[in-house]
Structure formats: structure tokens, C-alpha cells
mmCIF file of C-alpha atoms in Angstrom:
data_model
loop_
_atom_site.group_PDB
_atom_site.id
_atom_site.type_symbol
_atom_site.label_atom_id
_atom_site.label_comp_id
_atom_site.label_asym_id
_atom_site.label_seq_id
_atom_site.Cartn_x
_atom_site.Cartn_y
_atom_site.Cartn_z
ATOM 1 C CA MET B 25 5.909 -49.313 3.873
ATOM 2 C CA MET B 26 3.671 -50.898 6.444
ATOM 3 C CA ASN B 27 5.157 -53.336 9.030
ATOM 4 C CA GLU B 28 8.715 -53.005 7.729
ATOM 5 C CA PHE B 29 10.030 -51.856 11.119
ATOM 6 C CA GLY B 30 8.945 -54.971 13.004
ATOM 7 C CA LYS B 31 7.273 -55.409 16.431
ATOM 8 C CA ILE B 32 10.046 -54.519 18.828
ATOM 9 C CA ILE B 33 11.747 -51.186 18.247
ATOM 10 C CA THR B 34 14.349 -50.212 20.814
ATOM 11 C CA ALA B 35 14.973 -46.634 21.747
ATOM 12 C CA MET B 36 18.728 -47.202 22.130
ATOM 13 C CA VAL B 37 20.911 -45.652 24.780
ATOM 14 C CA THR B 38 24.056 -43.885 23.684
ATOM 15 C CA PRO B 39 27.149 -45.468 25.360
ATOM 16 C CA LEU B 40 29.654 -42.991 26.906
ATOM 17 C CA ASN B 41 33.102 -43.668 28.294
ATOM 18 C CA GLU B 42 34.569 -42.474 31.562
ATOM 19 C CA ILE B 43 35.377 -38.969 30.137
ATOM 20 C CA LEU B 44 31.857 -38.742 28.550
ATOM 21 C CA ASN B 45 32.947 -39.246 24.938
ATOM 22 C CA LEU B 46 31.026 -41.742 22.778
ATOM 23 C CA ASP B 47 32.188 -45.264 23.631
ATOM 24 C CA LEU B 48 32.153 -46.690 20.148
ATOM 25 C CA LYS B 49 33.887 -49.923 21.082
ATOM 26 C CA VAL B 50 30.807 -51.202 23.074
ATOM 27 C CA ILE B 51 28.362 -50.532 20.185
ATOM 28 C CA GLU B 52 28.924 -53.972 18.593
ATOM 29 C CA PRO B 53 28.135 -56.051 21.694
ATOM 30 C CA LEU B 54 25.189 -53.786 22.586
ATOM 31 C CA VAL B 55 23.703 -54.120 19.085
ATOM 32 C CA LYS B 56 24.186 -57.828 19.049
ATOM 33 C CA HIS B 57 22.583 -58.185 22.579
ATOM 34 C CA LEU B 58 19.576 -56.228 21.407
ATOM 35 C CA GLU B 59 19.164 -58.091 18.207
ATOM 36 C CA GLU B 60 19.495 -61.441 19.979
ATOM 37 C CA THR B 61 16.687 -60.486 22.360
ATOM 38 C CA GLY B 62 14.127 -59.439 19.799
ATOM 39 C CA THR B 63 14.964 -55.886 18.589
ATOM 40 C CA GLU B 64 14.179 -55.368 14.943
ATOM 41 C CA THR B 65 14.698 -51.584 14.685
ATOM 42 C CA PHE B 66 16.853 -49.060 16.532
ATOM 43 C CA VAL B 67 15.824 -45.505 17.275
ATOM 44 C CA LEU B 68 18.945 -43.404 17.615
ATOM 45 C CA ALA B 69 19.533 -40.057 19.413
ATOM 46 C CA GLY B 70 16.092 -39.918 21.009
ATOM 47 C CA THR B 71 15.605 -38.810 24.609
ATOM 48 C CA THR B 72 16.742 -42.312 25.774
ATOM 49 C CA GLY B 73 19.820 -41.841 23.572
ATOM 50 C CA GLU B 74 20.536 -38.470 25.199
ATOM 51 C CA GLY B 75 19.912 -36.771 21.853
ATOM 52 C CA PRO B 76 19.697 -33.254 23.339
ATOM 53 C CA THR B 77 23.318 -33.474 24.438
ATOM 54 C CA ILE B 78 24.763 -35.531 21.571
ATOM 55 C CA GLU B 79 26.466 -33.345 18.927
ATOM 56 C CA GLU B 80 25.764 -33.710 15.225
ATOM 57 C CA ARG B 81 29.148 -35.241 14.437
ATOM 58 C CA GLU B 82 28.645 -37.711 17.246
ATOM 59 C CA LYS B 83 25.190 -38.641 15.906
ATOM 60 C CA LEU B 84 26.917 -39.536 12.649
ATOM 61 C CA GLU B 85 29.588 -41.591 14.416
ATOM 62 C CA LEU B 86 26.900 -43.400 16.396
ATOM 63 C CA LEU B 87 24.875 -44.082 13.274
ATOM 64 C CA SER B 88 27.850 -45.310 11.334
ATOM 65 C CA GLU B 89 28.913 -47.707 14.138
ATOM 66 C CA VAL B 90 25.435 -49.156 14.654
ATOM 67 C CA TYR B 91 24.990 -49.558 10.914
ATOM 68 C CA LYS B 92 28.352 -51.359 10.601
ATOM 69 C CA HIS B 93 27.470 -53.965 13.204
ATOM 70 C CA LYS B 94 23.726 -54.511 12.806
ATOM 71 C CA ASN B 95 22.056 -57.390 10.971
ATOM 72 C CA LYS B 96 21.254 -56.428 7.426
ATOM 73 C CA LEU B 97 17.497 -56.803 8.156
ATOM 74 C CA THR B 98 17.597 -54.568 11.229
ATOM 75 C CA LYS B 99 16.322 -51.020 10.577
ATOM 76 C CA ILE B 100 17.502 -47.644 11.898
ATOM 77 C CA ILE B 101 15.229 -44.753 12.730
ATOM 78 C CA MET B 102 16.888 -41.419 13.426
ATOM 79 C CA ASN B 103 15.318 -38.926 15.820
ATOM 80 C CA VAL B 104 15.081 -35.469 14.118
ATOM 81 C CA GLY B 105 12.363 -33.750 16.115
ATOM 82 C CA THR B 106 12.642 -30.319 17.804
ATOM 83 C CA ASN B 107 10.118 -27.682 18.772
ATOM 84 C CA ASN B 108 11.233 -25.571 15.766
ATOM 85 C CA THR B 109 9.569 -26.658 12.574
ATOM 86 C CA LYS B 110 12.221 -25.165 10.285
ATOM 87 C CA GLU B 111 14.983 -26.875 12.212
ATOM 88 C CA THR B 112 13.037 -30.172 12.319
ATOM 89 C CA VAL B 113 12.548 -30.004 8.567
ATOM 90 C CA ARG B 114 16.326 -29.343 8.004
ATOM 91 C CA ASN B 115 17.165 -32.299 10.278
ATOM 92 C CA ALA B 116 14.626 -34.516 8.507
ATOM 93 C CA ILE B 117 16.067 -33.697 5.087
ATOM 94 C CA LYS B 118 19.649 -34.202 6.272
ATOM 95 C CA TRP B 119 19.208 -37.555 7.881
ATOM 96 C CA SER B 120 16.698 -38.827 5.254
ATOM 97 C CA GLU B 121 19.413 -38.332 2.666
ATOM 98 C CA ASN B 122 21.705 -40.644 4.527
ATOM 99 C CA GLU B 123 21.596 -44.113 3.039
ATOM 100 C CA MET B 124 22.138 -45.699 6.501
ATOM 101 C CA VAL B 125 18.872 -44.317 7.750
ATOM 102 C CA ASP B 126 15.637 -46.223 7.124
ATOM 103 C CA GLY B 127 13.209 -43.789 8.712
ATOM 104 C CA ILE B 128 12.934 -40.692 11.016
ATOM 105 C CA MET B 129 11.128 -39.905 14.212
ATOM 106 C CA VAL B 130 9.347 -36.614 14.810
ATOM 107 C CA VAL B 131 8.086 -35.701 18.281
ATOM 108 C CA CYS B 132 5.229 -33.329 18.909
ATOM 109 C CA PRO B 133 6.765 -29.914 19.416
ATOM 110 C CA TYR B 134 7.517 -29.462 23.080
ATOM 111 C CA TYR B 135 7.270 -26.539 25.474
ATOM 112 C CA ASN B 136 5.800 -23.913 23.094
ATOM 113 C CA LYS B 137 2.384 -25.658 23.250
ATOM 114 C CA PRO B 138 1.159 -25.339 19.635
ATOM 115 C CA SER B 139 -2.514 -25.637 18.732
ATOM 116 C CA GLN B 140 -3.980 -28.645 17.022
ATOM 117 C CA MET B 141 -3.587 -26.940 13.681
ATOM 118 C CA GLY B 142 0.049 -26.071 14.616
ATOM 119 C CA LEU B 143 0.686 -29.750 15.430
ATOM 120 C CA TYR B 144 -0.724 -30.913 12.131
ATOM 121 C CA LYS B 145 1.171 -28.285 10.148
ATOM 122 C CA HIS B 146 4.428 -29.296 11.868
ATOM 123 C CA PHE B 147 4.048 -32.882 10.764
ATOM 124 C CA GLU B 148 2.734 -31.891 7.365
ATOM 125 C CA SER B 149 5.886 -29.714 6.799
ATOM 126 C CA VAL B 150 8.196 -32.605 7.577
ATOM 127 C CA ASN B 151 6.102 -35.013 5.518
ATOM 128 C CA ASP B 152 6.265 -32.817 2.452
ATOM 129 C CA ALA B 153 10.063 -32.384 2.739
ATOM 130 C CA VAL B 154 11.136 -36.069 2.741
ATOM 131 C CA SER B 155 10.234 -39.366 1.168
ATOM 132 C CA LYS B 156 11.464 -41.794 3.857
ATOM 133 C CA PRO B 157 9.042 -43.294 6.439
ATOM 134 C CA ILE B 158 8.221 -41.098 9.467
ATOM 135 C CA MET B 159 7.266 -42.058 12.940
ATOM 136 C CA ALA B 160 5.168 -39.455 14.784
ATOM 137 C CA TYR B 161 5.876 -39.499 18.551
ATOM 138 C CA HIS B 162 3.134 -38.496 20.934
ATOM 139 C CA ILE B 163 4.270 -38.127 24.580
ATOM 140 C CA PRO B 164 2.331 -35.464 26.419
ATOM 141 C CA GLY B 165 4.136 -36.146 29.680
ATOM 142 C CA ARG B 166 7.373 -34.783 28.252
ATOM 143 C CA THR B 167 6.168 -32.285 25.614
ATOM 144 C CA ASN B 168 3.240 -30.739 27.556
ATOM 145 C CA VAL B 169 1.129 -30.883 24.399
ATOM 146 C CA THR B 170 -1.590 -33.462 23.569
ATOM 147 C CA MET B 171 -2.651 -34.420 20.055
ATOM 148 C CA ASN B 172 -6.400 -34.985 19.952
ATOM 149 C CA ALA B 173 -7.989 -37.891 18.034
ATOM 150 C CA GLU B 174 -9.064 -35.747 15.098
ATOM 151 C CA THR B 175 -5.514 -34.497 14.604
ATOM 152 C CA MET B 176 -4.081 -37.973 14.839
ATOM 153 C CA VAL B 177 -6.436 -39.121 12.105
ATOM 154 C CA LYS B 178 -5.352 -36.198 9.895
ATOM 155 C CA VAL B 179 -1.655 -36.910 10.539
ATOM 156 C CA ALA B 180 -2.198 -40.615 9.720
ATOM 157 C CA ASN B 181 -3.405 -39.543 6.275
ATOM 158 C CA LEU B 182 -0.105 -37.795 5.430
ATOM 159 C CA SER B 183 1.722 -39.823 2.834
ATOM 160 C CA ASN B 184 5.006 -40.594 4.609
ATOM 161 C CA ILE B 185 3.822 -40.880 8.205
ATOM 162 C CA VAL B 186 3.470 -44.617 8.570
ATOM 163 C CA MET B 187 3.908 -45.076 12.375
ATOM 164 C CA LEU B 188 2.743 -43.552 15.585
ATOM 165 C CA LYS B 189 4.572 -44.009 18.884
ATOM 166 C CA ASP B 190 2.018 -43.221 21.633
ATOM 167 C CA ALA B 191 2.956 -42.695 25.228
ATOM 168 C CA GLU B 192 -0.189 -40.925 26.358
ATOM 169 C CA GLY B 193 -1.987 -44.057 27.529
ATOM 170 C CA ASP B 194 -5.535 -42.966 26.562
ATOM 171 C CA LEU B 195 -6.480 -46.329 25.132
ATOM 172 C CA GLU B 196 -10.118 -45.571 24.509
ATOM 173 C CA LYS B 197 -9.121 -42.596 22.402
ATOM 174 C CA LEU B 198 -6.394 -44.538 20.655
ATOM 175 C CA GLN B 199 -8.624 -47.495 19.930
ATOM 176 C CA ASP B 200 -10.988 -45.138 18.136
ATOM 177 C CA VAL B 201 -8.061 -43.655 16.152
ATOM 178 C CA ILE B 202 -6.779 -47.114 15.157
ATOM 179 C CA LYS B 203 -10.267 -48.064 13.816
ATOM 180 C CA GLN B 204 -10.386 -44.821 11.809
ATOM 181 C CA THR B 205 -6.944 -45.136 10.402
ATOM 182 C CA GLU B 206 -6.653 -48.858 9.634
ATOM 183 C CA GLY B 207 -4.113 -49.453 6.932
ATOM 184 C CA LYS B 208 -2.745 -45.891 7.197
ATOM 185 C CA TRP B 209 -0.083 -46.407 9.797
ATOM 186 C CA ASP B 210 1.177 -48.761 12.449
ATOM 187 C CA VAL B 211 0.620 -47.732 16.102
ATOM 188 C CA TYR B 212 3.256 -48.564 18.651
ATOM 189 C CA SER B 213 3.103 -48.526 22.412
ATOM 190 C CA GLY B 214 5.595 -46.077 23.912
ATOM 191 C CA ASP B 215 5.007 -47.496 27.396
ATOM 192 C CA ASP B 216 6.594 -50.801 28.344
ATOM 193 C CA PRO B 217 4.273 -51.607 31.270
ATOM 194 C CA ALA B 218 1.167 -51.164 29.044
ATOM 195 C CA LEU B 219 2.270 -53.327 26.049
ATOM 196 C CA PHE B 220 -0.466 -55.933 26.581
ATOM 197 C CA ASP B 221 -3.190 -53.236 26.672
ATOM 198 C CA TYR B 222 -1.842 -51.558 23.544
ATOM 199 C CA LEU B 223 -1.767 -54.912 21.684
ATOM 200 C CA ASP B 224 -5.345 -55.495 22.816
ATOM 201 C CA ILE B 225 -6.592 -52.385 20.997
ATOM 202 C CA GLY B 226 -4.760 -53.096 17.803
ATOM 203 C CA SER B 227 -1.196 -51.799 18.221
ATOM 204 C CA LYS B 228 1.522 -53.533 16.165
ATOM 205 C CA GLY B 229 4.253 -53.583 18.879
ATOM 206 C CA ILE B 230 6.361 -51.407 21.062
ATOM 207 C CA VAL B 231 9.090 -48.761 20.991
ATOM 208 C CA SER B 232 10.801 -49.996 24.107
ATOM 209 C CA VAL B 233 13.466 -49.020 26.566
ATOM 210 C CA ALA B 234 13.020 -52.043 28.812
ATOM 211 C CA SER B 235 14.061 -54.167 25.819
ATOM 212 C CA HIS B 236 17.658 -53.331 26.737
ATOM 213 C CA VAL B 237 17.233 -55.547 29.744
ATOM 214 C CA ILE B 238 14.178 -57.895 29.212
ATOM 215 C CA GLY B 239 13.823 -58.079 25.488
ATOM 216 C CA ASP B 240 13.183 -61.860 25.680
ATOM 217 C CA ALA B 241 10.165 -61.261 27.944
ATOM 218 C CA ILE B 242 8.779 -58.564 25.706
ATOM 219 C CA ASN B 243 9.181 -60.789 22.646
ATOM 220 C CA SER B 244 7.493 -63.709 24.580
ATOM 221 C CA LEU B 245 4.524 -61.485 25.483
ATOM 222 C CA ILE B 246 3.974 -60.470 21.873
ATOM 223 C CA GLU B 247 4.240 -64.092 20.660
ATOM 224 C CA ALA B 248 1.885 -65.319 23.418
ATOM 225 C CA TYR B 249 -0.652 -62.625 22.544
ATOM 226 C CA GLU B 250 -0.551 -63.430 18.865
ATOM 227 C CA ASN B 251 -1.040 -67.080 19.615
ATOM 228 C CA LYS B 252 -4.054 -66.172 21.828
ATOM 229 C CA GLY B 253 -2.203 -67.220 24.941
ATOM 230 C CA TYR B 254 -3.693 -64.259 26.816
ATOM 231 C CA ASP B 255 -3.100 -65.623 30.333
ATOM 232 C CA SER B 256 0.574 -66.236 29.542
ATOM 233 C CA ALA B 257 0.800 -62.816 27.922
ATOM 234 C CA LYS B 258 -0.609 -61.183 31.119
ATOM 235 C CA ASP B 259 1.942 -62.973 33.194
ATOM 236 C CA TYR B 260 4.711 -61.599 31.042
ATOM 237 C CA GLN B 261 3.152 -58.174 31.318
ATOM 238 C CA GLU B 262 3.157 -58.357 35.127
ATOM 239 C CA PHE B 263 6.887 -59.281 35.066
ATOM 240 C CA ILE B 264 7.612 -56.434 32.635
ATOM 241 C CA LYS B 265 5.716 -54.051 34.846
ATOM 242 C CA GLU B 266 7.695 -55.049 37.885
ATOM 243 C CA VAL B 267 11.045 -54.630 36.138
ATOM 244 C CA SER B 268 9.974 -51.392 34.550
ATOM 245 C CA GLU B 269 9.319 -49.949 37.995
ATOM 246 C CA GLN B 270 13.066 -50.290 38.601
ATOM 247 C CA LEU B 271 14.107 -49.059 35.164
ATOM 248 C CA PHE B 272 11.873 -45.985 35.350
ATOM 249 C CA PRO B 273 11.792 -45.127 39.090
ATOM 250 C CA SER B 274 10.328 -41.883 40.400
ATOM 251 C CA PHE B 275 13.664 -40.781 41.699
ATOM 252 C CA SER B 276 15.623 -40.745 38.439
ATOM 253 C CA PRO B 277 14.769 -40.125 34.763
ATOM 254 C CA ASN B 278 15.322 -42.383 31.881
ATOM 255 C CA PRO B 279 17.934 -43.484 30.713
ATOM 256 C CA VAL B 280 19.948 -43.137 33.985
ATOM 257 C CA PRO B 281 18.722 -46.349 35.639
ATOM 258 C CA VAL B 282 18.805 -48.351 32.377
ATOM 259 C CA LYS B 283 22.432 -47.375 31.756
ATOM 260 C CA TYR B 284 23.254 -48.354 35.333
ATOM 261 C CA VAL B 285 21.713 -51.807 34.844
ATOM 262 C CA LEU B 286 23.461 -52.232 31.529
ATOM 263 C CA SER B 287 26.718 -51.386 33.287
ATOM 264 C CA LYS B 288 26.113 -54.206 35.744
ATOM 265 C CA MET B 289 25.552 -56.476 32.743
ATOM 266 C CA GLY B 290 29.006 -55.567 31.534
ATOM 267 C CA LEU B 291 27.796 -53.839 28.346
ATOM 268 C CA MET B 292 28.770 -50.229 28.976
ATOM 269 C CA THR B 293 29.512 -47.627 31.661
ATOM 270 C CA GLU B 294 26.681 -45.899 33.554
ATOM 271 C CA LYS B 295 27.930 -42.504 32.448
ATOM 272 C CA VAL B 296 25.427 -39.822 31.396
ATOM 273 C CA ARG B 297 25.869 -36.163 30.356
ATOM 274 C CA LEU B 298 24.505 -33.212 32.267
ATOM 275 C CA PRO B 299 21.864 -32.238 33.033
ATOM 276 C CA LEU B 300 21.446 -35.954 33.817
ATOM 277 C CA THR B 301 23.354 -37.330 36.821
ATOM 278 C CA GLU B 302 24.209 -40.900 37.865
ATOM 279 C CA LEU B 303 22.230 -42.686 40.571
ATOM 280 C CA ALA B 304 23.128 -42.314 44.225
ATOM 281 C CA GLY B 305 24.490 -45.355 46.043
ATOM 282 C CA SER B 306 21.236 -46.051 47.858
ATOM 283 C CA GLU B 307 19.311 -45.873 44.637
ATOM 284 C CA LYS B 308 21.601 -48.369 43.011
ATOM 285 C CA GLU B 309 21.225 -50.768 45.897
ATOM 286 C CA GLN B 310 17.389 -50.541 45.720
ATOM 287 C CA ILE B 311 17.361 -51.338 41.998
ATOM 288 C CA LEU B 312 19.833 -54.206 42.381
ATOM 289 C CA ASN B 313 17.964 -55.694 45.296
ATOM 290 C CA VAL B 314 14.714 -55.879 43.375
ATOM 291 C CA LEU B 315 16.353 -57.216 40.169
ATOM 292 C CA HIS B 316 18.156 -59.811 42.142
ATOM 293 C CA GLN B 317 14.919 -60.927 43.805
ATOM 294 C CA GLN B 318 13.302 -61.280 40.398
ATOM 295 C CA GLN B 319 16.308 -63.403 39.297
ATOM 296 C CA ILE B 320 16.776 -61.287 36.179
ATOM 297 C CA PHE B 321 20.577 -61.066 36.390
ATOM 298 C CA LYS B 322 21.932 -63.813 38.431
ATOM 299 C CA GLN B 323 25.385 -62.617 37.397
ATOM 300 C CA ILE B 324 24.942 -59.239 39.131
ATOM 301 C CA ASN B 325 26.831 -58.865 42.249
ATOM 302 C CA HIS B 326 26.148 -56.128 44.821
ATOM 303 C CA SER B 327 28.915 -53.574 44.860
#
């Protein structure tokens, strides 16, 4: 199972039309755009994909449309995680049985703050219920729960958990985990601005949001790093960091700014579902000004 999901995995946004229904007609150009700029796997219905507000029937429609238009080598991971272990297991079984799904993603249970044993048991329960590859997702900033190194090593030894997406950023801890779990799973950065640093401790690649906009640069960074062009890779990382500051600003949560930029690229509307709201006019202008200065989208006009 190792390495089958590639180096650039995109946590894909879910396009919505003006009345906030799924905008299926823009899936094909979005999928092609992402594949052409380096994406090898899509994660669907995650937080970036507004999974909490996408209904089950819509998730199936989204999956079917992405599957229809993707390259045959491109993989699909379905987000199934909740903070209810029984529900997560039910979701895992349901989506694992779908032939269009290559793997599933399970986040650390959020809000109810389980113990380390509770975290392990949560992943173990899902692992024992399915046979498809599982990505464990560690993001303390959103879940308010941190998996310690010992628990990570135990989770890595579960038979079907072959990936870890880490967005904690404790690289010293993660480097130690990677050494202890070599060959057990692939570790991915969950933080675009830190990709170089994650690669430097042994990560395989990234689960990215910025790849919607600068996939070419992310791909170039990975290639430069693998070819030992570290100075070049660091230059790409600085560029990615600068762009990411606009895609993930303090004044608005992901995926609101990313959807806005994609709307300016002509790929979809900027629409999001409550409780998310669109950017204010001044916020849009700030983002466009910076992206224009960086010459990312010469086709963008201020409006």
C-alpha cells in the first residue's frame, strides 16, 4: 500500500453555485486543473471541502463526478471522520465499500478531548472495520486534542493505517516518530508553508490546499528537494509561504479565501455555506493586491 497516493494530495474544495447547491458542471475543469499542476490524489468532503455542511447524497454526487473526470491513475480519499467512534466506523464501512474510493481519512476526534487510549481505540476501531487504506489526520489546532508520539507509533502499527497527515508542526517529535515507524506509514505535511521542513525530516509529501492555486510551485519544491537543490527548494518555500498568507489569512477561515481566488481564476463561484461567509470587499482587495504583486495571476483584474 505504501506510496500509492503520491506526493501531492489536494484537500479539494466543493464547488457551489449561486443558490448554494453543488455546482457539478465545474468539477471537470477543476479536476483537470489540479491534475495538470501536480495533484495525484483528491481528499473529498474534508473541512476544506465543507464536509460538515455537505449532505450524504451530495457527497456521493461529488464523488461520482470527480471519479468520472479524473485520470485513471489519480486516487480518491473520502473523509469519514467524526468525534463519534460508532458513526465514524459506519461512515468508514459505507465509503470503503464504494469502488470509486481508494482510501479514507479519519481525523482525531474533536471537541470531546479523548485520552491517548481513547485516540488509539478510535483509530483501532476503524482499522478493524475496513480493509482499504486509512489516513490518520492530526490537527490539534482544529480538534483541540494532541496525539503524543507514543500513540502515533501505536497507530502506525495498525494494519490499514498507511498514512499520517500532520498539521501540528512539532517537527522534533515527528522526526522521532518517523524514525520509529519507518516502513509502517507515509507521513504527509498538513501545512503548506512548512513543506520544506516536513520533507527535511522524512515526510513523503503534502496534503495541500494551496495546490488549488500554486500546485506547480509545490511540485517544483518537491522535485528540487529530491534532486538535492535545497537552495532552490527554499526559494519555492518562501514563495509558497507568501501566497499561503493570503490563502489562509487571520481574518477568514479556509476555504473561504481559496474559493474566492478560484473564482477569480474562472474555475467556480466563491460561494460557501453557513456558518462560513464570503470575504468582505476590503478583504478581497487585500488578497488580490498581494497576489497581483507576486504576479501569480496576471489575468486577475481588480473588481
